[in-house]
Short mmCIF file of C-alpha atoms in Angstrom, two decimals:
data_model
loop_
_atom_site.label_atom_id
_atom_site.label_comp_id
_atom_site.label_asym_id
_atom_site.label_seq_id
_atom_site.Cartn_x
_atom_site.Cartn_y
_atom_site.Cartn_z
CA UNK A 1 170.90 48.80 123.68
CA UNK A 2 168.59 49.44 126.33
CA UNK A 3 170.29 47.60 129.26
CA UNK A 4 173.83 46.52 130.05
CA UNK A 5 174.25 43.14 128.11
CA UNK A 6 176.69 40.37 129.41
CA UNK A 7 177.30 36.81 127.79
CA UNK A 8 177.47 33.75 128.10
CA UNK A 9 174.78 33.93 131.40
CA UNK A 10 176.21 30.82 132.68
CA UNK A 11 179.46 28.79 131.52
CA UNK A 12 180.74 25.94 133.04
CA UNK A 13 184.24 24.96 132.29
CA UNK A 14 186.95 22.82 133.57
CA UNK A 15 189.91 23.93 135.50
CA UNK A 16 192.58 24.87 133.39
CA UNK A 17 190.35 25.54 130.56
CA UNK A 18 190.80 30.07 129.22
CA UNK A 19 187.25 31.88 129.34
CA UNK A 20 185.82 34.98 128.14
CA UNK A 21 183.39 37.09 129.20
CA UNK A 22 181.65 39.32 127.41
CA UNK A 23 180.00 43.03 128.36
CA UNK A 24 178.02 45.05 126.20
CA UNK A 25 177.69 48.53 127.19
CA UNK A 26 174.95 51.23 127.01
CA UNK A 27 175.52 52.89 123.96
CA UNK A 28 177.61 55.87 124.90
CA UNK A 29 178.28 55.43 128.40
CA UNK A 30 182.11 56.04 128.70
CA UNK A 31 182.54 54.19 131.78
CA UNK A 32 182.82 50.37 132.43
CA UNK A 33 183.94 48.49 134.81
CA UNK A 34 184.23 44.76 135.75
CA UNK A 35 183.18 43.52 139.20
CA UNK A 36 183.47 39.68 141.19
CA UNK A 37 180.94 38.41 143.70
CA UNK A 38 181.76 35.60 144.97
CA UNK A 39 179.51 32.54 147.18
CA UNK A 40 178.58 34.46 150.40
CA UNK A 41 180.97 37.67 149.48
CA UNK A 42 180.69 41.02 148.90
CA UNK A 43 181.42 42.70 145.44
CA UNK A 44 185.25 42.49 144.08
CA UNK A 45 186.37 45.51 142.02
CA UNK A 46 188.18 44.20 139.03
CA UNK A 47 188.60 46.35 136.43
CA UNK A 48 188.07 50.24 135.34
CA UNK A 49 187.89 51.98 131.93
CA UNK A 50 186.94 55.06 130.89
CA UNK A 51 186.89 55.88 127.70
CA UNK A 52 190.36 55.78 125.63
CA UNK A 53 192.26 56.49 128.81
CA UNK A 54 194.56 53.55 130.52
CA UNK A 55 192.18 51.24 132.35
CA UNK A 56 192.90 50.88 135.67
CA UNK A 57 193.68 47.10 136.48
CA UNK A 58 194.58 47.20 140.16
CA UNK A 59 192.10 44.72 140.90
CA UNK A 60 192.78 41.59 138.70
CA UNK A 61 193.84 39.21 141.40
CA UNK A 62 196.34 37.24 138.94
CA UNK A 63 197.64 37.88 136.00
CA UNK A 64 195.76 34.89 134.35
CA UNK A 65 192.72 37.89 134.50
CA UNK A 66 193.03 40.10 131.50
CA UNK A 67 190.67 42.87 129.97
CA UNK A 68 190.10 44.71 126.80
CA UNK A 69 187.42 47.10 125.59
CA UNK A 70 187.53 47.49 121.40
CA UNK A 71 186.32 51.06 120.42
CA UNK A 72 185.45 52.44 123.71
CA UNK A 73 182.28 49.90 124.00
CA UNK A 74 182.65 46.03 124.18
CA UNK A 75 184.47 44.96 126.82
CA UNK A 76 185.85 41.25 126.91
CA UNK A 77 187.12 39.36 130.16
CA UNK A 78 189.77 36.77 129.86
CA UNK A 79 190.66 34.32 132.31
CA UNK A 80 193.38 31.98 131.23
CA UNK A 81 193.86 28.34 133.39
CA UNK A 82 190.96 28.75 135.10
CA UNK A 83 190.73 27.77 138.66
CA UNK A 84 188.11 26.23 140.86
CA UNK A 85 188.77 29.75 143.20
CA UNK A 86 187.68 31.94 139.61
CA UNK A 87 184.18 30.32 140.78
CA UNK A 88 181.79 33.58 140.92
CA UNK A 89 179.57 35.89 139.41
CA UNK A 90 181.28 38.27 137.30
CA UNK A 91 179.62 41.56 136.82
CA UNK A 92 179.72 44.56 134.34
CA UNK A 93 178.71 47.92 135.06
CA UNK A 94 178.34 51.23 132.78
CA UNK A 95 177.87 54.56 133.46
CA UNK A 96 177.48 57.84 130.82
CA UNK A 97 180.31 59.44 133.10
CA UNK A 98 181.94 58.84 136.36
CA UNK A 99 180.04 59.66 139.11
CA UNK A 100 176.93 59.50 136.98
CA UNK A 101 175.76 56.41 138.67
CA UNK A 102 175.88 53.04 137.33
CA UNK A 103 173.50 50.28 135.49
CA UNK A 104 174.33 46.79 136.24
CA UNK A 105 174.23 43.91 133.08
CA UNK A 106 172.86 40.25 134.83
CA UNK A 107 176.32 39.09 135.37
CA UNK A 108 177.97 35.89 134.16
CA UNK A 109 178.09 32.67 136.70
CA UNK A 110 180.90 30.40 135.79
CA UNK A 111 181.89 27.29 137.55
CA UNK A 112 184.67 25.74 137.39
CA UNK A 113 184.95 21.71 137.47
CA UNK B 9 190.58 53.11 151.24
CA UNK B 10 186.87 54.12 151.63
CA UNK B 11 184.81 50.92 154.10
CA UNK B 12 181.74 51.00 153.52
CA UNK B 13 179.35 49.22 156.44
CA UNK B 14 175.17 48.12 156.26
CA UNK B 15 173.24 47.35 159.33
CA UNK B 16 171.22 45.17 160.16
CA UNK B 17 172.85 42.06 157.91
CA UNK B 18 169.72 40.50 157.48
CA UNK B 19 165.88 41.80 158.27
CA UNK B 20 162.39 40.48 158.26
CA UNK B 21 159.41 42.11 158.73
CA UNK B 22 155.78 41.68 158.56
CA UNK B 23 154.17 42.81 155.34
CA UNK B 24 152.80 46.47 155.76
CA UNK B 25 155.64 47.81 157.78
CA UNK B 26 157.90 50.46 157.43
CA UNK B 27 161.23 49.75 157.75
CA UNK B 28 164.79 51.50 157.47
CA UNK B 29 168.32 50.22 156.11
CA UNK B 30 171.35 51.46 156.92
CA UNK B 31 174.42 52.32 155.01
CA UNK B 32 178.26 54.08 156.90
CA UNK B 33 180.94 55.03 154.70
CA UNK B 34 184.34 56.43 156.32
CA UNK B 35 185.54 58.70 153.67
CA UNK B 36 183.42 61.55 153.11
CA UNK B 37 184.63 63.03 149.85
CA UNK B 38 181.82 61.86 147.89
CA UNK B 39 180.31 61.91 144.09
CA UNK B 40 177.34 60.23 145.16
CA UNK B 41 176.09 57.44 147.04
CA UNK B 42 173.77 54.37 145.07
CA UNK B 43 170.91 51.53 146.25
CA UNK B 44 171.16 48.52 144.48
CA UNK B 45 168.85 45.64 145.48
CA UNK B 46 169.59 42.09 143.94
CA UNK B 47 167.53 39.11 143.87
CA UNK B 48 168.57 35.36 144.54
CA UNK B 49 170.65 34.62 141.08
CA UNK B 50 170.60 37.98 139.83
CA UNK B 51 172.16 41.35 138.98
CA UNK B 52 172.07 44.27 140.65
CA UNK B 53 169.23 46.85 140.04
CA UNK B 54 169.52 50.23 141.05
CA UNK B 55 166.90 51.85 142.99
CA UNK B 56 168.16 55.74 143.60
CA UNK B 57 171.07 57.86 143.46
CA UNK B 58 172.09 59.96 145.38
CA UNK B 59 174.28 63.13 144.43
CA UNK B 60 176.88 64.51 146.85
CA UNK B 61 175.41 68.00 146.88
CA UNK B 62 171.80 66.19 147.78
CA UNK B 63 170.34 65.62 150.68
CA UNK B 64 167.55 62.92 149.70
CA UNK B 65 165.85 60.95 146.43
CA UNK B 66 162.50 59.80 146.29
CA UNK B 67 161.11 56.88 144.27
CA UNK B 68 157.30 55.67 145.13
CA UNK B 69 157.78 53.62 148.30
CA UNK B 70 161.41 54.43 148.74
CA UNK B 71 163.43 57.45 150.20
CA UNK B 72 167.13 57.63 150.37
CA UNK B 73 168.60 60.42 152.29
CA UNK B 74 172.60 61.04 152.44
CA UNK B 75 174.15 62.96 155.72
CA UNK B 76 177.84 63.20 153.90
CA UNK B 77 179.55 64.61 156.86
CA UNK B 78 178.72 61.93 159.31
CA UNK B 79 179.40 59.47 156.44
CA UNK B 80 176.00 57.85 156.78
CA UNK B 81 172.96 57.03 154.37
CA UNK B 82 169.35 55.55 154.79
CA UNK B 83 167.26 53.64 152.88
CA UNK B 84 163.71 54.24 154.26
CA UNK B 85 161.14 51.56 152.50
CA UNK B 86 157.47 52.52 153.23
CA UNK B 87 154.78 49.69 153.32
CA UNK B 88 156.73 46.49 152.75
CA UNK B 89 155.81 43.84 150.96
CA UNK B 90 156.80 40.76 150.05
CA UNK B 91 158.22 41.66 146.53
CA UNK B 92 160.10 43.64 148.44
CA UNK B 93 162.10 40.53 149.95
CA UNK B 94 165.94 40.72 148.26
CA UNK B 95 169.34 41.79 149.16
CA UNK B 96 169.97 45.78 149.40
CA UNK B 97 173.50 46.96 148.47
CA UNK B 98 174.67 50.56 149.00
CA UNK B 99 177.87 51.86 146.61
CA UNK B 100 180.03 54.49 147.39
CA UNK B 101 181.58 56.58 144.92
CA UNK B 102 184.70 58.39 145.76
CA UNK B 103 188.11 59.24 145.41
CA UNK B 104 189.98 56.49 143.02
CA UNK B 105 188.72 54.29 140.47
CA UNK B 106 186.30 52.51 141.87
CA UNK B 107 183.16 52.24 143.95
CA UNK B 108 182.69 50.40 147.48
CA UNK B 109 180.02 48.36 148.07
CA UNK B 110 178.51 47.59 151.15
CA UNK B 111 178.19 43.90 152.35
CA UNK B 112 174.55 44.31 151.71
CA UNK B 113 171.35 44.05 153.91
CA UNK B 114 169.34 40.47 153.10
CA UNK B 115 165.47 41.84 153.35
CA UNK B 116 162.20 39.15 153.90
CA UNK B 117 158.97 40.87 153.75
CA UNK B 118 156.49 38.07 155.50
CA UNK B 119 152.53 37.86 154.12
#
């Protein structure tokens, strides 16, 4: 696709509840990652893959946060017993290469009830 | 780690006026250096990237220039106006696996 493409836009769930997050890359960019912003903070690195190497997962706060990406493109964030603190805008970013800058999807707001 | 520092926090202007945002980062070994803005709600868009072998990017209104060895970078925004108004983010791109943001600059471009 043209853009960076991240569903659902919004989801509201109730604490407790497992979500997932989806990202839909640029069509051969190699890179993705997964970033946080929370109310009034700055933006949380989550999550790094690039291409079929080990993703780097040094910034899941918890291990209810889990990631995959399926054939080097979708990516899908799980977050299991969600808490009210899992609150945020969660972003995805792609890139053709590292250090080839990156495009931003819209990012997913979830709330948690 | 790389920190990563914008000044002023928050900026307003009259509409016509140039205006510059600033961007620190303390660990010079670089791939390049990214604007984002981001509106109320939204993503991020990116406005320029900078390489770590370049000095500068242009686009229309906007300049960014990149000093790498003092670890600084400028956003220089010619002409404000209000569509202007939004957050400005600068990334950093270094040495691990991910990129530093800055805590952003919050821009309002008055009529």
């Amino acid at each position: 696709g043209a853009g960076v493409s991240q569903s659902p836009s919004n989801k509201v769930t109730e604490k407790g509840k497992d979500v997932e997050l989806r990202c839909d890359p640029i069509s051969g960019h190699t890179a993705l990652y997964w970033y946080r912003q929370s109310l009034g903070q700055g933006l949380e690195f989550l999550i790094y893959f690039q291409g079929n190497s080990a993703p780097d997962k040094s910034g899941l706060p918890s291990d209810r946060f889990s990631a995959e990406r399926t054939g080097g493109s979708v990516s899908t964030l799980t977050i299991q017993r969600t808490q009210q603190e899992d609150s945020a805008v969660y972003l995805c970013a792609s890139s053709r290469d590292r250090g080839r800058g990156y495009t931003f999807g819209s990012g997913t707001r979830l709330t948690v009830v | 780690k790389q920190e990563v520092t914008q000044i002023p926090a928050a900026l307003s202007v009259p509409e016509g006026e140039n205006l510059v945002l600033n961007c620190s980062f303390t660990d010079s070994a670089i791939y390049n250096l990214q604007w984002f803005r981001q509106d109320p709600g939204k993503g991020l868009t990116s406005l320029l990237l900078i390489q770590s072998s370049q000095r500068e990017q242009t686009s229309g209104r906007l300049n960014a220039s990149l000093d790498k060895s003092s670890g600084r970078s400028t956003l220089y925004i010619a002409a404000s106006q209000p569509g202007d108004s939004a957050t400005y983010l600068c990334a950093v791109d270094g040495s691990g696996n991910q990129f530093y943001f800055g805590t952003g600059t919050s821009l309002t471009v008055i009529p």
